[in-house]
Short mmCIF file of N, CA and C in Angstrom, two decimals:
data_model
loop_
_atom_site.label_atom_id
_atom_site.label_comp_id
_atom_site.label_asym_id
_atom_site.label_seq_id
_atom_site.Cartn_x
_atom_site.Cartn_y
_atom_site.Cartn_z
N UNK A 23 30.79 -94.29 83.99
CA UNK A 23 31.26 -93.28 84.83
C UNK A 23 30.28 -92.14 84.82
N UNK A 24 30.19 -91.69 85.93
CA UNK A 24 29.24 -90.60 86.11
C UNK A 24 29.99 -89.29 86.08
N UNK A 25 29.65 -88.53 85.13
CA UNK A 25 30.28 -87.21 85.05
C UNK A 25 29.26 -86.21 85.57
N UNK A 26 29.73 -85.40 86.49
CA UNK A 26 28.79 -84.42 87.01
C UNK A 26 28.39 -83.40 85.90
N UNK A 27 27.16 -83.02 85.98
CA UNK A 27 26.65 -82.09 84.97
C UNK A 27 26.42 -80.74 85.65
N UNK A 28 26.74 -79.82 84.89
CA UNK A 28 26.53 -78.44 85.38
C UNK A 28 25.15 -78.01 84.90
N UNK A 29 24.32 -77.59 85.83
CA UNK A 29 22.98 -77.16 85.46
C UNK A 29 22.85 -75.68 85.86
N UNK A 30 22.40 -74.89 84.87
CA UNK A 30 22.26 -73.44 85.13
C UNK A 30 20.81 -73.06 84.85
N UNK A 31 20.30 -72.26 85.75
CA UNK A 31 18.93 -71.76 85.56
C UNK A 31 18.99 -70.25 85.76
N UNK A 32 18.55 -69.54 84.72
CA UNK A 32 18.63 -68.08 84.81
C UNK A 32 17.24 -67.48 84.70
N UNK A 33 17.09 -66.40 85.41
CA UNK A 33 15.85 -65.62 85.33
C UNK A 33 16.26 -64.25 84.79
N UNK A 34 15.69 -63.88 83.66
CA UNK A 34 16.11 -62.59 83.10
C UNK A 34 15.55 -61.44 83.94
N UNK A 35 16.29 -60.35 83.91
CA UNK A 35 15.82 -59.15 84.59
C UNK A 35 14.84 -58.36 83.68
N UNK A 36 13.83 -57.78 84.32
CA UNK A 36 12.87 -56.97 83.54
C UNK A 36 12.88 -55.55 84.08
N UNK A 37 13.02 -54.67 83.15
CA UNK A 37 13.04 -53.26 83.52
C UNK A 37 11.65 -52.69 83.19
N UNK A 38 11.11 -51.96 84.11
CA UNK A 38 9.83 -51.29 83.89
C UNK A 38 10.06 -49.80 83.63
N UNK A 39 9.45 -49.32 82.60
CA UNK A 39 9.58 -47.90 82.26
C UNK A 39 8.20 -47.25 82.36
N UNK A 40 8.09 -46.18 83.11
CA UNK A 40 6.87 -45.38 83.15
C UNK A 40 7.23 -44.03 82.54
N UNK A 41 6.62 -43.75 81.39
CA UNK A 41 6.97 -42.54 80.63
C UNK A 41 5.83 -41.53 80.75
N UNK A 42 6.17 -40.35 81.20
CA UNK A 42 5.24 -39.21 81.18
C UNK A 42 5.66 -38.34 80.00
N UNK A 43 4.76 -38.23 79.01
CA UNK A 43 5.09 -37.47 77.81
C UNK A 43 5.18 -35.99 78.15
N UNK A 44 6.05 -35.26 77.44
CA UNK A 44 6.12 -33.81 77.68
C UNK A 44 4.87 -33.14 77.08
N UNK A 45 4.48 -32.01 77.67
CA UNK A 45 3.33 -31.24 77.16
C UNK A 45 3.82 -29.85 76.77
N UNK A 46 3.37 -29.47 75.60
CA UNK A 46 3.75 -28.14 75.11
C UNK A 46 2.51 -27.52 74.46
N UNK A 47 2.22 -26.26 74.85
CA UNK A 47 1.13 -25.52 74.20
C UNK A 47 1.68 -24.15 73.77
N UNK A 48 1.30 -23.76 72.56
CA UNK A 48 1.71 -22.46 72.03
C UNK A 48 0.44 -21.77 71.52
N UNK A 49 0.19 -20.57 72.04
CA UNK A 49 -0.94 -19.76 71.56
C UNK A 49 -0.39 -18.46 71.02
N UNK A 50 -0.78 -18.17 69.81
CA UNK A 50 -0.38 -16.90 69.20
C UNK A 50 -1.63 -16.04 69.07
N UNK A 51 -1.68 -14.95 69.81
CA UNK A 51 -2.82 -14.04 69.75
C UNK A 51 -2.66 -13.13 68.53
N UNK A 52 -3.81 -12.68 68.04
CA UNK A 52 -3.76 -11.79 66.89
C UNK A 52 -3.18 -10.44 67.29
N UNK A 53 -2.52 -9.84 66.33
CA UNK A 53 -1.94 -8.51 66.54
C UNK A 53 -3.08 -7.50 66.59
N UNK A 54 -2.99 -6.56 67.51
CA UNK A 54 -3.97 -5.48 67.54
C UNK A 54 -3.45 -4.37 66.63
N UNK A 55 -4.27 -4.01 65.67
CA UNK A 55 -3.83 -3.02 64.68
C UNK A 55 -4.89 -1.94 64.55
N UNK A 56 -4.40 -0.72 64.50
CA UNK A 56 -5.30 0.43 64.34
C UNK A 56 -4.78 1.26 63.16
N UNK A 57 -5.67 1.51 62.20
CA UNK A 57 -5.30 2.31 61.03
C UNK A 57 -6.27 3.49 60.95
N UNK A 58 -5.70 4.67 60.91
CA UNK A 58 -6.51 5.88 60.75
C UNK A 58 -5.98 6.64 59.54
N UNK A 59 -6.91 7.04 58.72
CA UNK A 59 -6.53 7.80 57.53
C UNK A 59 -7.11 9.20 57.64
N UNK A 60 -6.27 10.18 58.01
CA UNK A 60 -6.79 11.56 58.07
C UNK A 60 -7.12 12.05 56.66
N UNK A 61 -8.12 12.89 56.60
CA UNK A 61 -8.51 13.45 55.31
C UNK A 61 -7.42 14.39 54.79
N UNK A 62 -7.29 14.41 53.50
CA UNK A 62 -6.32 15.32 52.88
C UNK A 62 -6.86 16.75 52.98
N UNK A 63 -5.95 17.69 53.10
CA UNK A 63 -6.34 19.11 53.09
C UNK A 63 -6.42 19.56 51.63
N UNK A 64 -7.59 20.02 51.25
CA UNK A 64 -7.76 20.47 49.87
C UNK A 64 -8.32 21.88 49.89
N UNK A 65 -7.64 22.76 49.18
CA UNK A 65 -8.08 24.15 49.06
C UNK A 65 -8.29 24.45 47.59
N UNK A 66 -9.44 25.02 47.28
CA UNK A 66 -9.75 25.41 45.91
C UNK A 66 -10.08 26.89 45.91
N UNK A 67 -9.32 27.63 45.15
CA UNK A 67 -9.60 29.06 44.99
C UNK A 67 -10.03 29.27 43.55
N UNK A 68 -11.27 29.68 43.40
CA UNK A 68 -11.82 29.91 42.06
C UNK A 68 -12.02 31.40 41.87
N UNK A 69 -11.24 31.96 40.96
CA UNK A 69 -11.43 33.37 40.64
C UNK A 69 -12.63 33.47 39.71
N UNK A 70 -13.48 34.48 39.94
CA UNK A 70 -14.69 34.57 39.09
C UNK A 70 -14.32 34.91 37.65
N UNK A 71 -15.13 34.40 36.74
CA UNK A 71 -14.93 34.71 35.33
C UNK A 71 -15.41 36.13 35.04
N UNK A 72 -15.03 36.61 33.88
CA UNK A 72 -15.39 37.97 33.50
C UNK A 72 -16.25 37.91 32.23
N UNK A 73 -17.48 38.40 32.35
CA UNK A 73 -18.40 38.43 31.23
C UNK A 73 -18.64 39.89 30.83
N UNK A 74 -18.38 40.19 29.58
CA UNK A 74 -18.66 41.53 29.08
C UNK A 74 -19.68 41.41 27.95
N UNK A 75 -20.70 42.26 28.03
CA UNK A 75 -21.74 42.29 27.01
C UNK A 75 -21.77 43.71 26.45
N UNK A 76 -21.55 43.82 25.16
CA UNK A 76 -21.59 45.13 24.50
C UNK A 76 -22.81 45.14 23.58
N UNK A 77 -23.82 45.91 23.97
CA UNK A 77 -25.04 45.98 23.17
C UNK A 77 -25.19 47.35 22.51
N UNK A 78 -24.07 48.02 22.35
CA UNK A 78 -24.09 49.35 21.74
C UNK A 78 -24.69 49.30 20.33
N UNK A 79 -24.28 48.32 19.53
CA UNK A 79 -24.79 48.23 18.15
C UNK A 79 -26.29 47.94 18.13
N UNK A 80 -26.78 47.16 19.09
CA UNK A 80 -28.22 46.90 19.15
C UNK A 80 -28.98 48.17 19.47
N UNK A 81 -28.47 48.98 20.40
CA UNK A 81 -29.12 50.26 20.71
C UNK A 81 -29.05 51.21 19.51
N UNK A 82 -27.93 51.19 18.82
CA UNK A 82 -27.81 52.04 17.64
C UNK A 82 -28.80 51.62 16.57
N UNK A 83 -29.04 50.31 16.47
CA UNK A 83 -30.00 49.80 15.50
C UNK A 83 -31.41 50.31 15.82
N UNK A 84 -31.72 50.55 17.10
CA UNK A 84 -33.01 51.11 17.50
C UNK A 84 -33.00 52.64 17.44
N UNK A 85 -31.90 53.21 17.01
CA UNK A 85 -31.69 54.66 16.93
C UNK A 85 -31.69 55.30 18.31
N UNK A 86 -31.20 54.54 19.30
CA UNK A 86 -30.98 55.06 20.65
C UNK A 86 -29.48 55.18 20.84
N UNK A 87 -28.99 56.39 20.59
CA UNK A 87 -27.54 56.58 20.58
C UNK A 87 -27.16 57.63 21.61
N UNK A 88 -25.93 57.53 22.10
CA UNK A 88 -25.48 58.54 23.06
C UNK A 88 -25.13 59.84 22.33
N UNK A 89 -24.87 60.87 23.08
CA UNK A 89 -24.68 62.21 22.53
C UNK A 89 -23.48 62.26 21.59
N UNK A 90 -22.37 61.59 21.96
CA UNK A 90 -21.17 61.67 21.13
C UNK A 90 -21.39 61.01 19.77
N UNK A 91 -22.04 59.87 19.76
CA UNK A 91 -22.28 59.17 18.50
C UNK A 91 -23.26 59.96 17.65
N UNK A 92 -24.32 60.45 18.31
CA UNK A 92 -25.32 61.24 17.58
C UNK A 92 -24.67 62.49 16.97
N UNK A 93 -23.80 63.16 17.72
CA UNK A 93 -23.13 64.36 17.22
C UNK A 93 -22.24 64.02 16.03
N UNK A 94 -21.49 62.92 16.12
CA UNK A 94 -20.63 62.51 15.00
C UNK A 94 -21.46 62.23 13.75
N UNK A 95 -22.60 61.54 13.95
CA UNK A 95 -23.46 61.26 12.80
C UNK A 95 -24.00 62.55 12.19
N UNK A 96 -24.46 63.46 13.05
CA UNK A 96 -25.02 64.72 12.55
C UNK A 96 -23.95 65.56 11.85
N UNK A 97 -22.75 65.55 12.39
CA UNK A 97 -21.65 66.27 11.74
C UNK A 97 -21.40 65.68 10.36
N UNK A 98 -21.42 64.33 10.26
CA UNK A 98 -21.21 63.69 8.96
C UNK A 98 -22.33 64.03 7.98
N UNK A 99 -23.57 63.99 8.50
CA UNK A 99 -24.72 64.32 7.64
C UNK A 99 -24.64 65.78 7.20
N UNK A 100 -24.32 66.66 8.16
CA UNK A 100 -24.23 68.08 7.85
C UNK A 100 -23.13 68.34 6.83
N UNK A 101 -22.01 67.65 6.95
CA UNK A 101 -20.91 67.83 5.99
C UNK A 101 -21.36 67.39 4.60
N UNK A 102 -22.07 66.22 4.55
CA UNK A 102 -22.56 65.74 3.25
C UNK A 102 -23.57 66.73 2.65
N UNK A 103 -24.50 67.24 3.49
CA UNK A 103 -25.49 68.20 3.00
C UNK A 103 -24.82 69.51 2.55
N UNK A 104 -23.82 69.92 3.28
CA UNK A 104 -23.11 71.17 2.92
C UNK A 104 -22.42 71.00 1.58
N UNK A 105 -21.78 69.80 1.41
CA UNK A 105 -21.11 69.55 0.13
C UNK A 105 -22.12 69.46 -1.01
N UNK A 106 -23.27 68.82 -0.73
CA UNK A 106 -24.31 68.75 -1.75
C UNK A 106 -24.84 70.16 -2.06
N UNK A 107 -24.98 70.95 -0.98
CA UNK A 107 -25.45 72.33 -1.17
C UNK A 107 -24.47 73.15 -2.00
N UNK A 108 -23.19 73.00 -1.73
CA UNK A 108 -22.17 73.70 -2.52
C UNK A 108 -22.23 73.28 -3.99
N UNK A 109 -22.40 71.97 -4.19
CA UNK A 109 -22.48 71.48 -5.57
C UNK A 109 -23.73 72.03 -6.25
N UNK A 110 -24.86 72.07 -5.48
CA UNK A 110 -26.10 72.59 -6.06
C UNK A 110 -25.97 74.07 -6.40
N UNK A 111 -25.40 74.85 -5.47
CA UNK A 111 -25.24 76.29 -5.71
C UNK A 111 -24.32 76.52 -6.90
N UNK A 112 -23.28 75.72 -7.00
CA UNK A 112 -22.35 75.86 -8.12
C UNK A 112 -23.05 75.52 -9.43
N UNK A 113 -23.84 74.47 -9.40
CA UNK A 113 -24.57 74.05 -10.60
C UNK A 113 -25.59 75.12 -11.01
N UNK A 114 -26.31 75.64 -9.97
CA UNK A 114 -27.30 76.68 -10.26
C UNK A 114 -26.61 77.96 -10.78
N UNK A 115 -25.45 78.23 -10.21
CA UNK A 115 -24.71 79.40 -10.70
C UNK A 115 -24.32 79.23 -12.15
N UNK A 116 -23.92 77.98 -12.52
CA UNK A 116 -23.58 77.71 -13.92
C UNK A 116 -24.81 77.85 -14.82
N UNK A 117 -25.99 77.44 -14.31
CA UNK A 117 -27.23 77.57 -15.09
C UNK A 117 -27.56 79.05 -15.31
N UNK A 118 -27.39 79.85 -14.22
CA UNK A 118 -27.68 81.28 -14.35
C UNK A 118 -26.67 81.96 -15.27
N UNK A 119 -25.46 81.46 -15.28
CA UNK A 119 -24.44 82.05 -16.12
C UNK A 119 -24.78 81.82 -17.59
N UNK A 120 -25.50 80.77 -17.88
CA UNK A 120 -25.82 80.46 -19.27
C UNK A 120 -27.28 80.86 -19.57
N UNK A 121 -27.72 81.89 -18.97
CA UNK A 121 -29.09 82.36 -19.17
C UNK A 121 -29.35 82.75 -20.63
N UNK A 122 -28.29 83.07 -21.29
CA UNK A 122 -28.45 83.49 -22.68
C UNK A 122 -28.83 82.33 -23.58
N UNK A 123 -28.67 81.10 -23.10
CA UNK A 123 -28.99 79.94 -23.92
C UNK A 123 -30.50 79.72 -24.01
N UNK A 124 -31.25 80.47 -23.28
CA UNK A 124 -32.69 80.36 -23.33
C UNK A 124 -33.24 79.58 -22.16
N UNK A 125 -34.53 79.57 -22.05
CA UNK A 125 -35.19 78.92 -20.94
C UNK A 125 -35.36 79.89 -19.80
N UNK A 126 -35.91 79.44 -18.76
CA UNK A 126 -36.14 80.25 -17.58
C UNK A 126 -35.48 79.56 -16.39
N UNK A 127 -34.16 79.74 -16.20
CA UNK A 127 -33.46 79.02 -15.15
C UNK A 127 -33.92 79.42 -13.75
N UNK A 128 -34.34 80.61 -13.52
CA UNK A 128 -34.75 81.05 -12.18
C UNK A 128 -36.02 80.31 -11.77
N UNK A 129 -37.01 80.21 -12.65
CA UNK A 129 -38.25 79.52 -12.33
C UNK A 129 -38.00 78.02 -12.14
N UNK A 130 -37.16 77.47 -12.96
CA UNK A 130 -36.85 76.04 -12.85
C UNK A 130 -36.17 75.75 -11.52
N UNK A 131 -35.24 76.62 -11.14
CA UNK A 131 -34.54 76.41 -9.87
C UNK A 131 -35.49 76.59 -8.70
N UNK A 132 -36.39 77.57 -8.76
CA UNK A 132 -37.35 77.80 -7.68
C UNK A 132 -38.28 76.62 -7.52
N UNK A 133 -38.73 76.05 -8.63
CA UNK A 133 -39.61 74.89 -8.58
C UNK A 133 -38.89 73.69 -7.99
N UNK A 134 -37.65 73.48 -8.38
CA UNK A 134 -36.85 72.35 -7.91
C UNK A 134 -36.53 72.49 -6.41
N UNK A 135 -36.27 73.70 -5.93
CA UNK A 135 -35.89 73.92 -4.53
C UNK A 135 -37.09 74.04 -3.59
N UNK A 136 -38.30 74.15 -4.12
CA UNK A 136 -39.46 74.29 -3.26
C UNK A 136 -39.92 72.94 -2.68
N UNK A 137 -39.48 71.86 -3.23
CA UNK A 137 -39.88 70.53 -2.74
C UNK A 137 -38.95 70.14 -1.58
N UNK A 138 -39.58 69.75 -0.46
CA UNK A 138 -38.80 69.34 0.72
C UNK A 138 -38.85 67.83 0.82
N UNK A 139 -37.73 67.19 0.69
CA UNK A 139 -37.66 65.72 0.75
C UNK A 139 -37.26 65.32 2.16
N UNK A 140 -38.15 64.54 2.82
CA UNK A 140 -37.90 64.18 4.21
C UNK A 140 -38.11 62.67 4.37
N UNK A 141 -37.13 61.99 4.97
CA UNK A 141 -37.25 60.55 5.24
C UNK A 141 -36.96 60.32 6.71
N UNK A 142 -37.90 59.61 7.37
CA UNK A 142 -37.70 59.28 8.80
C UNK A 142 -37.60 57.78 8.94
N UNK A 143 -36.55 57.34 9.56
CA UNK A 143 -36.33 55.91 9.78
C UNK A 143 -36.14 55.70 11.28
N UNK A 144 -37.13 55.11 11.98
CA UNK A 144 -37.02 54.97 13.43
C UNK A 144 -36.01 53.92 13.88
N UNK A 145 -35.52 53.15 13.02
CA UNK A 145 -34.55 52.12 13.40
C UNK A 145 -35.19 50.75 13.35
N UNK A 146 -34.37 49.74 13.41
CA UNK A 146 -34.87 48.37 13.32
C UNK A 146 -35.02 47.75 14.70
N UNK A 147 -35.14 46.47 14.71
CA UNK A 147 -35.23 45.73 15.97
C UNK A 147 -33.84 45.23 16.35
N UNK A 148 -33.55 45.14 17.64
CA UNK A 148 -32.23 44.61 18.01
C UNK A 148 -32.16 43.13 17.67
N UNK A 149 -31.05 42.71 17.18
CA UNK A 149 -30.86 41.30 16.85
C UNK A 149 -29.68 40.76 17.63
N UNK A 150 -29.67 39.45 17.72
CA UNK A 150 -28.63 38.78 18.51
C UNK A 150 -27.24 39.04 17.93
N UNK A 151 -27.17 39.15 16.61
CA UNK A 151 -25.87 39.34 15.97
C UNK A 151 -25.24 40.68 16.34
N UNK A 152 -26.07 41.63 16.73
CA UNK A 152 -25.54 42.96 17.06
C UNK A 152 -24.99 43.03 18.49
N UNK A 153 -25.25 42.02 19.28
CA UNK A 153 -24.76 42.00 20.67
C UNK A 153 -23.44 41.24 20.69
N UNK A 154 -22.44 41.87 21.26
CA UNK A 154 -21.12 41.23 21.36
C UNK A 154 -20.91 40.78 22.80
N UNK A 155 -20.66 39.49 22.94
CA UNK A 155 -20.40 38.94 24.27
C UNK A 155 -19.01 38.35 24.29
N UNK A 156 -18.35 38.53 25.43
CA UNK A 156 -17.01 37.98 25.62
C UNK A 156 -16.92 37.44 27.03
N UNK A 157 -16.47 36.20 27.16
CA UNK A 157 -16.34 35.59 28.49
C UNK A 157 -14.92 35.08 28.68
N UNK A 158 -14.31 35.49 29.77
CA UNK A 158 -12.98 35.00 30.12
C UNK A 158 -13.13 34.22 31.42
N UNK A 159 -12.96 32.91 31.37
CA UNK A 159 -13.13 32.12 32.58
C UNK A 159 -12.03 32.42 33.60
N UNK A 160 -12.42 32.37 34.87
CA UNK A 160 -11.43 32.55 35.94
C UNK A 160 -10.67 31.25 36.15
N UNK A 161 -9.45 31.38 36.55
CA UNK A 161 -8.62 30.19 36.76
C UNK A 161 -8.85 29.64 38.16
N UNK A 162 -8.80 28.33 38.25
CA UNK A 162 -8.95 27.66 39.54
C UNK A 162 -7.58 27.25 40.05
N UNK A 163 -7.34 27.50 41.32
CA UNK A 163 -6.08 27.09 41.95
C UNK A 163 -6.44 26.00 42.96
N UNK A 164 -5.93 24.81 42.72
CA UNK A 164 -6.24 23.66 43.58
C UNK A 164 -4.96 23.24 44.29
N UNK A 165 -5.04 23.17 45.62
CA UNK A 165 -3.88 22.79 46.43
C UNK A 165 -4.30 21.62 47.32
N UNK A 166 -3.60 20.51 47.19
CA UNK A 166 -3.92 19.31 47.97
C UNK A 166 -2.71 18.92 48.80
N UNK A 167 -2.91 18.79 50.10
CA UNK A 167 -1.87 18.32 51.02
C UNK A 167 -2.25 16.90 51.44
N UNK A 168 -1.43 15.96 51.05
CA UNK A 168 -1.69 14.56 51.36
C UNK A 168 -1.33 14.27 52.81
N UNK A 169 -2.14 13.48 53.48
CA UNK A 169 -1.88 13.07 54.86
C UNK A 169 -1.55 11.58 54.87
N UNK A 170 -0.46 11.25 55.56
CA UNK A 170 -0.05 9.85 55.66
C UNK A 170 -0.98 9.11 56.63
N UNK A 171 -1.23 7.83 56.38
CA UNK A 171 -2.05 7.08 57.32
C UNK A 171 -1.28 6.83 58.62
N UNK A 172 -2.02 6.77 59.73
CA UNK A 172 -1.42 6.48 61.03
C UNK A 172 -1.72 5.01 61.35
N UNK A 173 -0.67 4.21 61.37
CA UNK A 173 -0.82 2.77 61.60
C UNK A 173 -0.14 2.43 62.91
N UNK A 174 -0.89 1.83 63.83
CA UNK A 174 -0.34 1.41 65.12
C UNK A 174 -0.53 -0.09 65.24
N UNK A 175 0.56 -0.76 65.59
CA UNK A 175 0.53 -2.21 65.80
C UNK A 175 0.93 -2.51 67.23
N UNK A 176 0.17 -3.37 67.90
CA UNK A 176 0.55 -3.87 69.22
C UNK A 176 0.89 -5.34 69.04
N UNK A 177 2.18 -5.61 69.15
CA UNK A 177 2.63 -6.98 68.97
C UNK A 177 2.38 -7.74 70.26
N UNK A 178 1.77 -8.89 70.15
CA UNK A 178 1.51 -9.72 71.34
C UNK A 178 2.38 -10.97 71.24
N UNK A 179 3.18 -11.14 72.26
CA UNK A 179 4.09 -12.29 72.28
C UNK A 179 3.28 -13.59 72.39
N UNK A 180 3.80 -14.66 71.82
CA UNK A 180 3.07 -15.93 71.93
C UNK A 180 3.15 -16.47 73.36
N UNK A 181 2.09 -17.16 73.76
CA UNK A 181 2.09 -17.83 75.07
C UNK A 181 2.63 -19.24 74.86
N UNK A 182 3.71 -19.52 75.58
CA UNK A 182 4.37 -20.81 75.40
C UNK A 182 4.45 -21.50 76.76
N UNK A 183 3.82 -22.65 76.87
CA UNK A 183 3.87 -23.45 78.10
C UNK A 183 4.49 -24.80 77.74
N UNK A 184 5.47 -25.16 78.58
CA UNK A 184 6.14 -26.43 78.33
C UNK A 184 6.34 -27.15 79.66
N UNK A 185 5.89 -28.38 79.72
CA UNK A 185 6.14 -29.24 80.88
C UNK A 185 6.95 -30.40 80.35
N UNK A 186 8.22 -30.50 80.81
CA UNK A 186 9.05 -31.58 80.28
C UNK A 186 8.51 -32.95 80.74
N UNK A 187 8.73 -33.90 79.92
CA UNK A 187 8.33 -35.27 80.27
C UNK A 187 9.43 -35.92 81.12
N UNK A 188 9.12 -37.07 81.67
CA UNK A 188 10.14 -37.79 82.43
C UNK A 188 9.93 -39.29 82.24
N UNK A 189 10.97 -40.02 82.57
CA UNK A 189 10.94 -41.48 82.46
C UNK A 189 11.34 -42.04 83.82
N UNK A 190 10.47 -42.85 84.40
CA UNK A 190 10.79 -43.55 85.67
C UNK A 190 11.17 -44.98 85.32
N UNK A 191 12.36 -45.32 85.73
CA UNK A 191 12.87 -46.66 85.44
C UNK A 191 12.82 -47.45 86.75
N UNK A 192 12.27 -48.63 86.68
CA UNK A 192 12.24 -49.49 87.87
C UNK A 192 12.53 -50.93 87.44
N UNK A 193 13.02 -51.69 88.39
CA UNK A 193 13.30 -53.11 88.11
C UNK A 193 12.07 -53.89 88.52
N UNK A 194 11.39 -54.44 87.55
CA UNK A 194 10.21 -55.23 87.86
C UNK A 194 10.59 -56.67 88.26
N UNK A 195 11.65 -57.12 87.70
CA UNK A 195 12.13 -58.46 88.06
C UNK A 195 13.64 -58.42 88.07
N UNK A 196 14.19 -58.87 89.18
CA UNK A 196 15.64 -58.87 89.30
C UNK A 196 16.20 -60.09 88.57
N UNK A 197 17.34 -59.92 87.91
CA UNK A 197 17.90 -61.06 87.22
C UNK A 197 18.46 -62.08 88.26
N UNK A 198 18.42 -63.31 87.90
CA UNK A 198 18.88 -64.32 88.84
C UNK A 198 19.53 -65.46 88.02
N UNK A 199 20.60 -65.98 88.58
CA UNK A 199 21.31 -67.07 87.93
C UNK A 199 21.59 -68.12 88.99
N UNK A 200 21.10 -69.34 88.78
CA UNK A 200 21.34 -70.44 89.71
C UNK A 200 22.17 -71.50 89.00
N UNK A 201 23.28 -71.86 89.61
CA UNK A 201 24.18 -72.87 89.03
C UNK A 201 24.16 -74.06 90.00
N UNK A 202 23.94 -75.24 89.46
CA UNK A 202 23.84 -76.45 90.28
C UNK A 202 24.63 -77.58 89.58
N UNK A 203 25.22 -78.44 90.43
CA UNK A 203 25.92 -79.61 89.91
C UNK A 203 25.07 -80.83 90.14
N UNK A 204 24.87 -81.57 89.15
CA UNK A 204 24.10 -82.79 89.33
C UNK A 204 24.99 -83.96 88.92
N UNK A 205 24.93 -84.89 89.77
CA UNK A 205 25.79 -86.06 89.53
C UNK A 205 25.01 -87.11 88.78
#
């Protein structure tokens, strides 16, 4: 017996894809930056120092003295000479009072008083030790005003370009199914 046979022939379908990839570009530009540093304000006030030099003792050592000092010295010398003179006169008076003890007190006193004793001292040389120096330094006043830096930034946005991709779908081969009976 002949049994009919079913015969099937199929052709698969083929899909074609054409893909365009997306494109993206990003550019980041550098930031523009400006920095300026102003100079600080600085003020310095220096008061002058004070120097005092006292050379009075050096001049006195050379016997160059002012009128007041010279007068004081002469008054002191005169007082000492007056006191010595009083002592001498008193002593001589005591010698004359004892004339009865013998000797010749008047001649002895005349001989002793006839000698003139004189000493002249022109003074020495000035020396460094006799000069008095004093220095008082002046104070410095320093005032500084700090200045902040000036910073400017220009932000630049990034450049962004994007082209989306796409997919084109097409049927390259249509599916097909053929069914046949064969006896």
